[in-house]
C-alpha cells in the first residue's frame, strides 16, 4: 500500500479537502519558492490544488504531477488545459523520472498518507538537481486541525473504536514536531527549514461540514461508514451538537495549521 487516504469520489474529496488545499497552495508555494523557467514536480497532486496554482506563481517551463489514485489522476487530467502540465498515475516511493531532472519537487498534504514517507522524501531528493529544492507540507492533525479534533474528541467519548482512529489520525507520518525536518536531513538535504502555515476552514452550515465525512470520504469518513445504524445516529447527533455549540446551525470557522518543510539538494 502506498497511500492510506480513503477516496470515494473526486467531488467528495473536493468538498472534504480540495477547497482547503487550494487555499493552502499559494502559502506553500511562497514557502517552497518557484522561479521562471523551472521544471517542477507535484508529488501526490490529488485533484490538482497545487498543480494548477503553480503556473500563477511563475512562468514555469514544465509541471509534472503524479498521484497514486486513479480517481484523482482522472479528475486532474479532465481539468487540465495547460500544455506545460503533464499528469500521470505513479507511486511517490518510486517516481518515474530520471535523477536530477527537476528544479523543485513539492508535496502538498500527501506525505502523511504515505506509510513509508521517508522513501518518498528520498525519491523527491533523487529527481531534483543539485541546488534544487524539495518541499512538503502536512496537516498538524494533533494540534492544528481544530475542526477534525472536535469530531474525533467528541466521537471518542462514544466509541472505543473512535479513540483508536484518533490515535492513528493524530500521529500519521511526518506530523510530530520536527519529524519532517529530521527526515529531510536524514535523506541528505541541507539548509532544512520547517515552519507552520495557517488557513481558516469556513463552513456555511453543519451539512457543509459533515456531508463529505458522512459520505465516507477520508479517514474519518471510512470510520463513520463502518458504524452500525444505532451508533451512527448517536455519532451524527453528537457531532452536530459539537459543531453548533449551543447556537443555531450556520456558518462556523476553524483554524487549520500545516507543518511545512523545505531543503536543498547539496551541490557536492
PDB file of C-alpha atoms in Angstrom:
ATOM      1  CA  UNK A   1       0.000   0.000   0.000  1.00  0.00           C
ATOM      2  CA  UNK A   2       1.387   3.422  -0.957  1.00  0.00           C
ATOM      3  CA  UNK A   3      -1.478   5.603   0.272  1.00  0.00           C
ATOM      4  CA  UNK A   4      -3.685   5.387   3.360  1.00  0.00           C
ATOM      5  CA  UNK A   5      -6.173   8.031   2.170  1.00  0.00           C
ATOM      6  CA  UNK A   6      -9.725   6.799   1.625  1.00  0.00           C
ATOM      7  CA  UNK A   7     -11.078   8.055  -1.732  1.00  0.00           C
ATOM      8  CA  UNK A   8     -14.734   7.697  -2.731  1.00  0.00           C
ATOM      9  CA  UNK A   9     -15.047  10.345  -5.448  1.00  0.00           C
ATOM     10  CA  UNK A  10     -13.228  13.396  -6.731  1.00  0.00           C
ATOM     11  CA  UNK A  11     -16.234  15.614  -5.972  1.00  0.00           C
ATOM     12  CA  UNK A  12     -16.442  14.310  -2.424  1.00  0.00           C
ATOM     13  CA  UNK A  13     -12.750  14.963  -1.902  1.00  0.00           C
ATOM     14  CA  UNK A  14     -13.181  18.497  -3.210  1.00  0.00           C
ATOM     15  CA  UNK A  15     -15.809  19.199  -0.563  1.00  0.00           C
ATOM     16  CA  UNK A  16     -13.816  17.478   2.175  1.00  0.00           C
ATOM     17  CA  UNK A  17     -10.336  18.836   1.438  1.00  0.00           C
ATOM     18  CA  UNK A  18      -9.748  20.095  -2.101  1.00  0.00           C
ATOM     19  CA  UNK A  19     -11.245  23.514  -1.411  1.00  0.00           C
ATOM     20  CA  UNK A  20      -8.895  23.929   1.557  1.00  0.00           C
ATOM     21  CA  UNK A  21      -5.879  22.568  -0.324  1.00  0.00           C
ATOM     22  CA  UNK A  22      -6.434  25.297  -2.925  1.00  0.00           C
ATOM     23  CA  UNK A  23      -6.394  27.888  -0.131  1.00  0.00           C
ATOM     24  CA  UNK A  24      -3.184  26.456   1.322  1.00  0.00           C
ATOM     25  CA  UNK A  25      -1.372  26.038  -2.011  1.00  0.00           C
ATOM     26  CA  UNK A  26      -0.283  29.693  -2.518  1.00  0.00           C
ATOM     27  CA  UNK A  27       1.137  29.846   1.018  1.00  0.00           C
ATOM     28  CA  UNK A  28       3.050  26.648   0.393  1.00  0.00           C
ATOM     29  CA  UNK A  29       4.366  27.892  -2.959  1.00  0.00           C
ATOM     30  CA  UNK A  30       5.587  31.095  -1.320  1.00  0.00           C
ATOM     31  CA  UNK A  31       7.462  28.993   1.235  1.00  0.00           C
ATOM     32  CA  UNK A  32       8.829  26.463  -1.275  1.00  0.00           C
ATOM     33  CA  UNK A  33       9.695  29.081  -3.905  1.00  0.00           C
ATOM     34  CA  UNK A  34       9.459  28.811  -7.678  1.00  0.00           C
ATOM     35  CA  UNK A  35      11.172  30.749 -10.450  1.00  0.00           C
ATOM     36  CA  UNK A  36      10.590  31.372 -14.147  1.00  0.00           C
ATOM     37  CA  UNK A  37      11.801  28.613 -16.434  1.00  0.00           C
ATOM     38  CA  UNK A  38      11.886  25.881 -13.786  1.00  0.00           C
ATOM     39  CA  UNK A  39      10.726  22.288 -14.028  1.00  0.00           C
ATOM     40  CA  UNK A  40       8.562  21.432 -11.018  1.00  0.00           C
ATOM     41  CA  UNK A  41       7.177  18.099  -9.801  1.00  0.00           C
ATOM     42  CA  UNK A  42       3.959  17.869  -7.773  1.00  0.00           C
ATOM     43  CA  UNK A  43       4.010  14.610  -5.799  1.00  0.00           C
ATOM     44  CA  UNK A  44       0.546  13.452  -4.776  1.00  0.00           C
ATOM     45  CA  UNK A  45      -1.359  16.004  -6.814  1.00  0.00           C
ATOM     46  CA  UNK A  46      -4.874  14.922  -5.828  1.00  0.00           C
ATOM     47  CA  UNK A  47      -7.376  16.849  -7.924  1.00  0.00           C
ATOM     48  CA  UNK A  48      -4.762  19.491  -8.747  1.00  0.00           C
ATOM     49  CA  UNK A  49      -4.862  22.108  -5.977  1.00  0.00           C
ATOM     50  CA  UNK A  50      -1.107  22.713  -6.146  1.00  0.00           C
ATOM     51  CA  UNK A  51      -0.650  21.699  -9.776  1.00  0.00           C
ATOM     52  CA  UNK A  52      -2.947  24.372 -11.129  1.00  0.00           C
ATOM     53  CA  UNK A  53      -1.743  27.055  -8.697  1.00  0.00           C
ATOM     54  CA  UNK A  54       1.881  26.722  -9.816  1.00  0.00           C
ATOM     55  CA  UNK A  55       1.523  28.473 -13.228  1.00  0.00           C
ATOM     56  CA  UNK A  56       0.130  31.529 -11.443  1.00  0.00           C
ATOM     57  CA  UNK A  57       3.271  31.810  -9.310  1.00  0.00           C
ATOM     58  CA  UNK A  58       5.900  31.772 -12.077  1.00  0.00           C
ATOM     59  CA  UNK A  59       6.362  31.179 -15.799  1.00  0.00           C
ATOM     60  CA  UNK A  60       7.408  27.556 -15.395  1.00  0.00           C
ATOM     61  CA  UNK A  61       8.727  25.513 -18.309  1.00  0.00           C
ATOM     62  CA  UNK A  62       7.227  22.194 -17.177  1.00  0.00           C
ATOM     63  CA  UNK A  63       4.973  20.898 -14.411  1.00  0.00           C
ATOM     64  CA  UNK A  64       4.770  17.161 -13.823  1.00  0.00           C
ATOM     65  CA  UNK A  65       2.123  15.850 -11.436  1.00  0.00           C
ATOM     66  CA  UNK A  66       1.641  12.332 -10.109  1.00  0.00           C
ATOM     67  CA  UNK A  67      -0.826  10.632  -7.804  1.00  0.00           C
ATOM     68  CA  UNK A  68      -1.350   7.027  -6.765  1.00  0.00           C
ATOM     69  CA  UNK A  69      -5.150   7.257  -7.001  1.00  0.00           C
ATOM     70  CA  UNK A  70      -6.643   6.786 -10.497  1.00  0.00           C
ATOM     71  CA  UNK A  71      -9.713   8.699  -9.269  1.00  0.00           C
ATOM     72  CA  UNK A  72      -7.581  11.778  -8.616  1.00  0.00           C
ATOM     73  CA  UNK A  73      -5.498  11.398 -11.781  1.00  0.00           C
ATOM     74  CA  UNK A  74      -8.584  11.168 -13.986  1.00  0.00           C
ATOM     75  CA  UNK A  75     -10.144  14.252 -12.345  1.00  0.00           C
ATOM     76  CA  UNK A  76      -6.939  16.302 -12.658  1.00  0.00           C
ATOM     77  CA  UNK A  77      -6.458  15.356 -16.313  1.00  0.00           C
ATOM     78  CA  UNK A  78     -10.036  16.435 -17.063  1.00  0.00           C
ATOM     79  CA  UNK A  79      -9.331  19.854 -15.527  1.00  0.00           C
ATOM     80  CA  UNK A  80      -6.038  20.450 -17.296  1.00  0.00           C
ATOM     81  CA  UNK A  81      -5.864  22.962 -20.152  1.00  0.00           C
ATOM     82  CA  UNK A  82      -2.171  23.895 -19.822  1.00  0.00           C
ATOM     83  CA  UNK A  83       0.222  22.140 -22.245  1.00  0.00           C
ATOM     84  CA  UNK A  84       3.076  22.551 -19.762  1.00  0.00           C
ATOM     85  CA  UNK A  85       1.267  20.322 -17.253  1.00  0.00           C
ATOM     86  CA  UNK A  86       1.607  16.537 -17.529  1.00  0.00           C
ATOM     87  CA  UNK A  87      -0.334  14.320 -15.113  1.00  0.00           C
ATOM     88  CA  UNK A  88       0.078  10.587 -14.626  1.00  0.00           C
ATOM     89  CA  UNK A  89      -0.519   7.809 -12.124  1.00  0.00           C
ATOM     90  CA  UNK A  90       2.610   6.865 -10.174  1.00  0.00           C
ATOM     91  CA  UNK A  91       3.942   5.891  -6.767  1.00  0.00           C
ATOM     92  CA  UNK A  92       5.550   8.585  -4.598  1.00  0.00           C
ATOM     93  CA  UNK A  93       8.035   5.951  -3.406  1.00  0.00           C
ATOM     94  CA  UNK A  94       9.070   5.017  -6.967  1.00  0.00           C
ATOM     95  CA  UNK A  95       8.945   8.164  -9.089  1.00  0.00           C
ATOM     96  CA  UNK A  96       9.124   7.526 -12.851  1.00  0.00           C
ATOM     97  CA  UNK A  97      11.627  10.307 -13.585  1.00  0.00           C
ATOM     98  CA  UNK A  98      15.404  10.403 -14.092  1.00  0.00           C
ATOM     99  CA  UNK A  99      17.826  11.579 -11.452  1.00  0.00           C
ATOM    100  CA  UNK A 100      18.214  15.352 -11.189  1.00  0.00           C
ATOM    101  CA  UNK A 101      15.512  16.148 -13.752  1.00  0.00           C
ATOM    102  CA  UNK A 102      13.550  18.766 -11.762  1.00  0.00           C
ATOM    103  CA  UNK A 103      14.434  22.090 -10.174  1.00  0.00           C
ATOM    104  CA  UNK A 104      11.915  21.507  -7.392  1.00  0.00           C
ATOM    105  CA  UNK A 105       9.826  18.612  -6.079  1.00  0.00           C
ATOM    106  CA  UNK A 106       6.832  19.598  -3.947  1.00  0.00           C
ATOM    107  CA  UNK A 107       4.337  17.527  -1.966  1.00  0.00           C
ATOM    108  CA  UNK A 108       1.272  19.263  -0.554  1.00  0.00           C
ATOM    109  CA  UNK A 109      -0.759  17.324   2.033  1.00  0.00           C
ATOM    110  CA  UNK A 110       0.391  13.877   0.924  1.00  0.00           C
ATOM    111  CA  UNK A 111       3.399  12.574   2.892  1.00  0.00           C
ATOM    112  CA  UNK A 112       1.296  11.787   5.971  1.00  0.00           C
ATOM    113  CA  UNK A 113      -0.709   9.369   3.830  1.00  0.00           C
ATOM    114  CA  UNK A 114       2.403   7.538   2.584  1.00  0.00           C
ATOM    115  CA  UNK A 115       3.180   4.705   5.041  1.00  0.00           C
ATOM    116  CA  UNK A 116       6.857   4.743   4.031  1.00  0.00           C
ATOM    117  CA  UNK A 117       7.099   8.528   3.904  1.00  0.00           C
ATOM    118  CA  UNK A 118      10.898   8.511   4.144  1.00  0.00           C
ATOM    119  CA  UNK A 119      11.085   6.665   0.824  1.00  0.00           C
ATOM    120  CA  UNK A 120       9.028   9.406  -0.788  1.00  0.00           C
ATOM    121  CA  UNK A 121      11.419  12.051   0.579  1.00  0.00           C
ATOM    122  CA  UNK A 122      14.369  10.061  -0.804  1.00  0.00           C
ATOM    123  CA  UNK A 123      12.708   9.814  -4.212  1.00  0.00           C
ATOM    124  CA  UNK A 124      11.945  13.536  -4.296  1.00  0.00           C
ATOM    125  CA  UNK A 125      15.587  14.258  -3.497  1.00  0.00           C
ATOM    126  CA  UNK A 126      16.735  11.836  -6.226  1.00  0.00           C
ATOM    127  CA  UNK A 127      14.785  13.536  -9.020  1.00  0.00           C
ATOM    128  CA  UNK A 128      15.845  17.094  -8.079  1.00  0.00           C
ATOM    129  CA  UNK A 129      19.085  18.588  -9.421  1.00  0.00           C
ATOM    130  CA  UNK A 130      21.926  19.679  -7.123  1.00  0.00           C
ATOM    131  CA  UNK A 131      20.996  23.061  -5.698  1.00  0.00           C
ATOM    132  CA  UNK A 132      17.305  22.394  -6.261  1.00  0.00           C
ATOM    133  CA  UNK A 133      14.587  22.333  -3.619  1.00  0.00           C
ATOM    134  CA  UNK A 134      12.481  19.609  -2.019  1.00  0.00           C
ATOM    135  CA  UNK A 135       9.489  20.852  -0.019  1.00  0.00           C
ATOM    136  CA  UNK A 136       6.447  19.305   1.625  1.00  0.00           C
ATOM    137  CA  UNK A 137       3.541  20.208   3.875  1.00  0.00           C
ATOM    138  CA  UNK A 138       1.266  18.047   6.027  1.00  0.00           C
ATOM    139  CA  UNK A 139      -1.583  18.937   8.341  1.00  0.00           C
ATOM    140  CA  UNK A 140      -0.800  19.056  12.059  1.00  0.00           C
ATOM    141  CA  UNK A 141      -3.601  16.693  12.993  1.00  0.00           C
ATOM    142  CA  UNK A 142      -2.785  16.623  16.712  1.00  0.00           C
ATOM    143  CA  UNK A 143      -2.515  20.334  17.442  1.00  0.00           C
ATOM    144  CA  UNK A 144      -3.528  22.207  14.339  1.00  0.00           C
ATOM    145  CA  UNK A 145      -6.808  20.817  12.977  1.00  0.00           C
ATOM    146  CA  UNK A 146      -9.426  22.192  15.344  1.00  0.00           C
ATOM    147  CA  UNK A 147     -12.445  21.075  13.321  1.00  0.00           C
ATOM    148  CA  UNK A 148     -11.331  17.481  12.931  1.00  0.00           C
ATOM    149  CA  UNK A 149     -10.153  17.261  16.548  1.00  0.00           C
ATOM    150  CA  UNK A 150     -13.623  18.452  17.586  1.00  0.00           C
ATOM    151  CA  UNK A 151     -15.102  15.496  15.715  1.00  0.00           C
ATOM    152  CA  UNK A 152     -12.583  12.939  16.962  1.00  0.00           C
ATOM    153  CA  UNK A 153     -12.694  14.031  20.583  1.00  0.00           C
ATOM    154  CA  UNK A 154     -16.499  14.038  20.535  1.00  0.00           C
ATOM    155  CA  UNK A 155     -16.843  10.615  18.954  1.00  0.00           C
ATOM    156  CA  UNK A 156     -14.097   9.059  21.081  1.00  0.00           C
ATOM    157  CA  UNK A 157     -16.392   9.609  24.079  1.00  0.00           C
ATOM    158  CA  UNK A 158     -18.968   7.337  22.437  1.00  0.00           C
ATOM    159  CA  UNK A 159     -16.871   4.569  20.927  1.00  0.00           C
ATOM    160  CA  UNK A 160     -13.556   2.918  21.736  1.00  0.00           C
ATOM    161  CA  UNK A 161     -13.030   2.355  18.013  1.00  0.00           C
ATOM    162  CA  UNK A 162     -13.051   6.126  17.500  1.00  0.00           C
ATOM    163  CA  UNK A 163     -10.338   6.516  20.146  1.00  0.00           C
ATOM    164  CA  UNK A 164      -8.173   4.182  18.088  1.00  0.00           C
ATOM    165  CA  UNK A 165      -8.945   6.154  14.921  1.00  0.00           C
ATOM    166  CA  UNK A 166      -7.969   9.348  16.767  1.00  0.00           C
ATOM    167  CA  UNK A 167      -4.610   7.903  17.790  1.00  0.00           C
ATOM    168  CA  UNK A 168      -3.795   6.872  14.219  1.00  0.00           C
ATOM    169  CA  UNK A 169      -5.072  10.133  12.768  1.00  0.00           C
ATOM    170  CA  UNK A 170      -3.114  12.384  15.122  1.00  0.00           C
ATOM    171  CA  UNK A 171       0.209  10.606  14.681  1.00  0.00           C
ATOM    172  CA  UNK A 172       0.462   9.852  10.973  1.00  0.00           C
ATOM    173  CA  UNK A 173       3.910  10.076   9.353  1.00  0.00           C
ATOM    174  CA  UNK A 174       5.693  13.450   9.432  1.00  0.00           C
ATOM    175  CA  UNK A 175       3.259  15.025  11.921  1.00  0.00           C
ATOM    176  CA  UNK A 176       5.295  15.154  15.131  1.00  0.00           C
ATOM    177  CA  UNK A 177       7.188  18.407  15.794  1.00  0.00           C
ATOM    178  CA  UNK A 178      10.438  18.370  13.846  1.00  0.00           C
ATOM    179  CA  UNK A 179       9.744  14.987  12.240  1.00  0.00           C
ATOM    180  CA  UNK A 180       9.829  16.210   8.633  1.00  0.00           C
ATOM    181  CA  UNK A 181      12.970  18.243   9.270  1.00  0.00           C
ATOM    182  CA  UNK A 182      14.696  15.193  10.707  1.00  0.00           C
ATOM    183  CA  UNK A 183      13.634  13.083   7.721  1.00  0.00           C
ATOM    184  CA  UNK A 184      14.803  15.685   5.213  1.00  0.00           C
ATOM    185  CA  UNK A 185      18.203  15.878   6.905  1.00  0.00           C
ATOM    186  CA  UNK A 186      18.466  12.091   7.188  1.00  0.00           C
ATOM    187  CA  UNK A 187      17.961  11.842   3.431  1.00  0.00           C
ATOM    188  CA  UNK A 188      20.798  14.226   2.661  1.00  0.00           C
ATOM    189  CA  UNK A 189      19.030  17.555   2.217  1.00  0.00           C
ATOM    190  CA  UNK A 190      20.766  20.645   3.584  1.00  0.00           C
ATOM    191  CA  UNK A 191      19.703  24.074   4.863  1.00  0.00           C
ATOM    192  CA  UNK A 192      16.457  22.464   6.004  1.00  0.00           C
ATOM    193  CA  UNK A 193      13.784  24.776   7.418  1.00  0.00           C
ATOM    194  CA  UNK A 194      10.442  23.900   8.981  1.00  0.00           C
ATOM    195  CA  UNK A 195       7.570  26.281   9.691  1.00  0.00           C
ATOM    196  CA  UNK A 196       3.786  26.412  10.095  1.00  0.00           C
ATOM    197  CA  UNK A 197       1.187  27.590   7.587  1.00  0.00           C
ATOM    198  CA  UNK A 198      -2.257  28.731   8.753  1.00  0.00           C
ATOM    199  CA  UNK A 199      -5.585  28.915   6.953  1.00  0.00           C
ATOM    200  CA  UNK A 200      -9.188  29.006   8.147  1.00  0.00           C
ATOM    201  CA  UNK A 201     -11.763  26.469   7.020  1.00  0.00           C
ATOM    202  CA  UNK A 202     -15.076  28.323   6.726  1.00  0.00           C
ATOM    203  CA  UNK A 203     -18.309  26.309   6.536  1.00  0.00           C
ATOM    204  CA  UNK A 204     -21.780  27.516   5.655  1.00  0.00           C
ATOM    205  CA  UNK A 205     -23.594  25.015   7.877  1.00  0.00           C
ATOM    206  CA  UNK A 206     -23.292  21.676   9.633  1.00  0.00           C
ATOM    207  CA  UNK A 207     -24.334  19.954   6.414  1.00  0.00           C
ATOM    208  CA  UNK A 208     -21.494  21.666   4.553  1.00  0.00           C
ATOM    209  CA  UNK A 209     -19.064  20.469   7.248  1.00  0.00           C
ATOM    210  CA  UNK A 210     -20.334  16.925   7.776  1.00  0.00           C
ATOM    211  CA  UNK A 211     -21.647  15.771   4.388  1.00  0.00           C
ATOM    212  CA  UNK A 212     -18.369  14.534   2.818  1.00  0.00           C
ATOM    213  CA  UNK A 213     -17.394  12.695   6.017  1.00  0.00           C
ATOM    214  CA  UNK A 214     -20.888  11.199   6.268  1.00  0.00           C
ATOM    215  CA  UNK A 215     -20.491  10.054   2.652  1.00  0.00           C
ATOM    216  CA  UNK A 216     -17.323   8.128   3.532  1.00  0.00           C
ATOM    217  CA  UNK A 217     -14.557  10.438   2.357  1.00  0.00           C
ATOM    218  CA  UNK A 218     -11.151  10.412   4.056  1.00  0.00           C
ATOM    219  CA  UNK A 219     -10.011   8.551   7.182  1.00  0.00           C
ATOM    220  CA  UNK A 220     -12.895   9.836   9.321  1.00  0.00           C
ATOM    221  CA  UNK A 221     -15.383   9.012   6.600  1.00  0.00           C
ATOM    222  CA  UNK A 222     -14.104   5.448   6.437  1.00  0.00           C
ATOM    223  CA  UNK A 223     -14.685   5.089  10.176  1.00  0.00           C
ATOM    224  CA  UNK A 224     -18.147   6.678  10.073  1.00  0.00           C
ATOM    225  CA  UNK A 225     -19.160   4.439   7.176  1.00  0.00           C
ATOM    226  CA  UNK A 226     -18.291   1.343   9.213  1.00  0.00           C
ATOM    227  CA  UNK A 227     -20.710   2.105  12.085  1.00  0.00           C
ATOM    228  CA  UNK A 228     -23.938   0.239  12.766  1.00  0.00           C
ATOM    229  CA  UNK A 229     -27.101   2.366  12.381  1.00  0.00           C
ATOM    230  CA  UNK A 230     -27.631   2.893  16.114  1.00  0.00           C
ATOM    231  CA  UNK A 231     -24.121   4.143  16.840  1.00  0.00           C
ATOM    232  CA  UNK A 232     -24.107   6.111  13.606  1.00  0.00           C
ATOM    233  CA  UNK A 233     -27.192   8.054  14.713  1.00  0.00           C
ATOM    234  CA  UNK A 234     -25.523   8.859  18.045  1.00  0.00           C
ATOM    235  CA  UNK A 235     -22.346   9.993  16.295  1.00  0.00           C
ATOM    236  CA  UNK A 236     -24.244  12.227  13.863  1.00  0.00           C
ATOM    237  CA  UNK A 237     -26.173  13.852  16.715  1.00  0.00           C
ATOM    238  CA  UNK A 238     -23.113  14.328  18.928  1.00  0.00           C
ATOM    239  CA  UNK A 239     -21.008  15.880  16.172  1.00  0.00           C
ATOM    240  CA  UNK A 240     -23.872  18.198  15.211  1.00  0.00           C
ATOM    241  CA  UNK A 241     -24.147  19.331  18.840  1.00  0.00           C
ATOM    242  CA  UNK A 242     -20.379  19.967  18.957  1.00  0.00           C
ATOM    243  CA  UNK A 243     -20.497  21.957  15.711  1.00  0.00           C
ATOM    244  CA  UNK A 244     -23.468  24.061  16.813  1.00  0.00           C
ATOM    245  CA  UNK A 245     -22.065  24.530  20.365  1.00  0.00           C
ATOM    246  CA  UNK A 246     -25.413  25.629  21.744  1.00  0.00           C
ATOM    247  CA  UNK A 247     -26.164  28.110  18.958  1.00  0.00           C
ATOM    248  CA  UNK A 248     -28.357  27.784  15.853  1.00  0.00           C
ATOM    249  CA  UNK A 249     -26.842  25.992  12.884  1.00  0.00           C
ATOM    250  CA  UNK A 250     -24.991  28.252  10.477  1.00  0.00           C
ATOM    251  CA  UNK A 251     -21.514  29.433   9.485  1.00  0.00           C
ATOM    252  CA  UNK A 252     -18.516  28.275  11.513  1.00  0.00           C
ATOM    253  CA  UNK A 253     -14.775  28.876  11.029  1.00  0.00           C
ATOM    254  CA  UNK A 254     -11.969  26.554  12.141  1.00  0.00           C
ATOM    255  CA  UNK A 255      -8.263  27.390  12.256  1.00  0.00           C
ATOM    256  CA  UNK A 256      -6.158  24.795  10.445  1.00  0.00           C
ATOM    257  CA  UNK A 257      -2.363  24.566  10.618  1.00  0.00           C
ATOM    258  CA  UNK A 258       0.054  22.645   8.403  1.00  0.00           C
ATOM    259  CA  UNK A 259       3.688  21.806   9.050  1.00  0.00           C
ATOM    260  CA  UNK A 260       5.834  22.852   6.071  1.00  0.00           C
ATOM    261  CA  UNK A 261       9.434  21.862   5.408  1.00  0.00           C
ATOM    262  CA  UNK A 262      11.966  22.609   2.656  1.00  0.00           C
ATOM    263  CA  UNK A 263      15.532  21.580   1.996  1.00  0.00           C
ATOM    264  CA  UNK A 264      18.178  21.897  -0.711  1.00  0.00           C
ATOM    265  CA  UNK A 265      19.856  19.084  -2.630  1.00  0.00           C
ATOM    266  CA  UNK A 266      23.583  19.511  -1.942  1.00  0.00           C
ATOM    267  CA  UNK A 267      25.841  20.557  -4.792  1.00  0.00           C
ATOM    268  CA  UNK A 268      28.796  18.425  -3.709  1.00  0.00           C
TER     269      UNK A 268
END
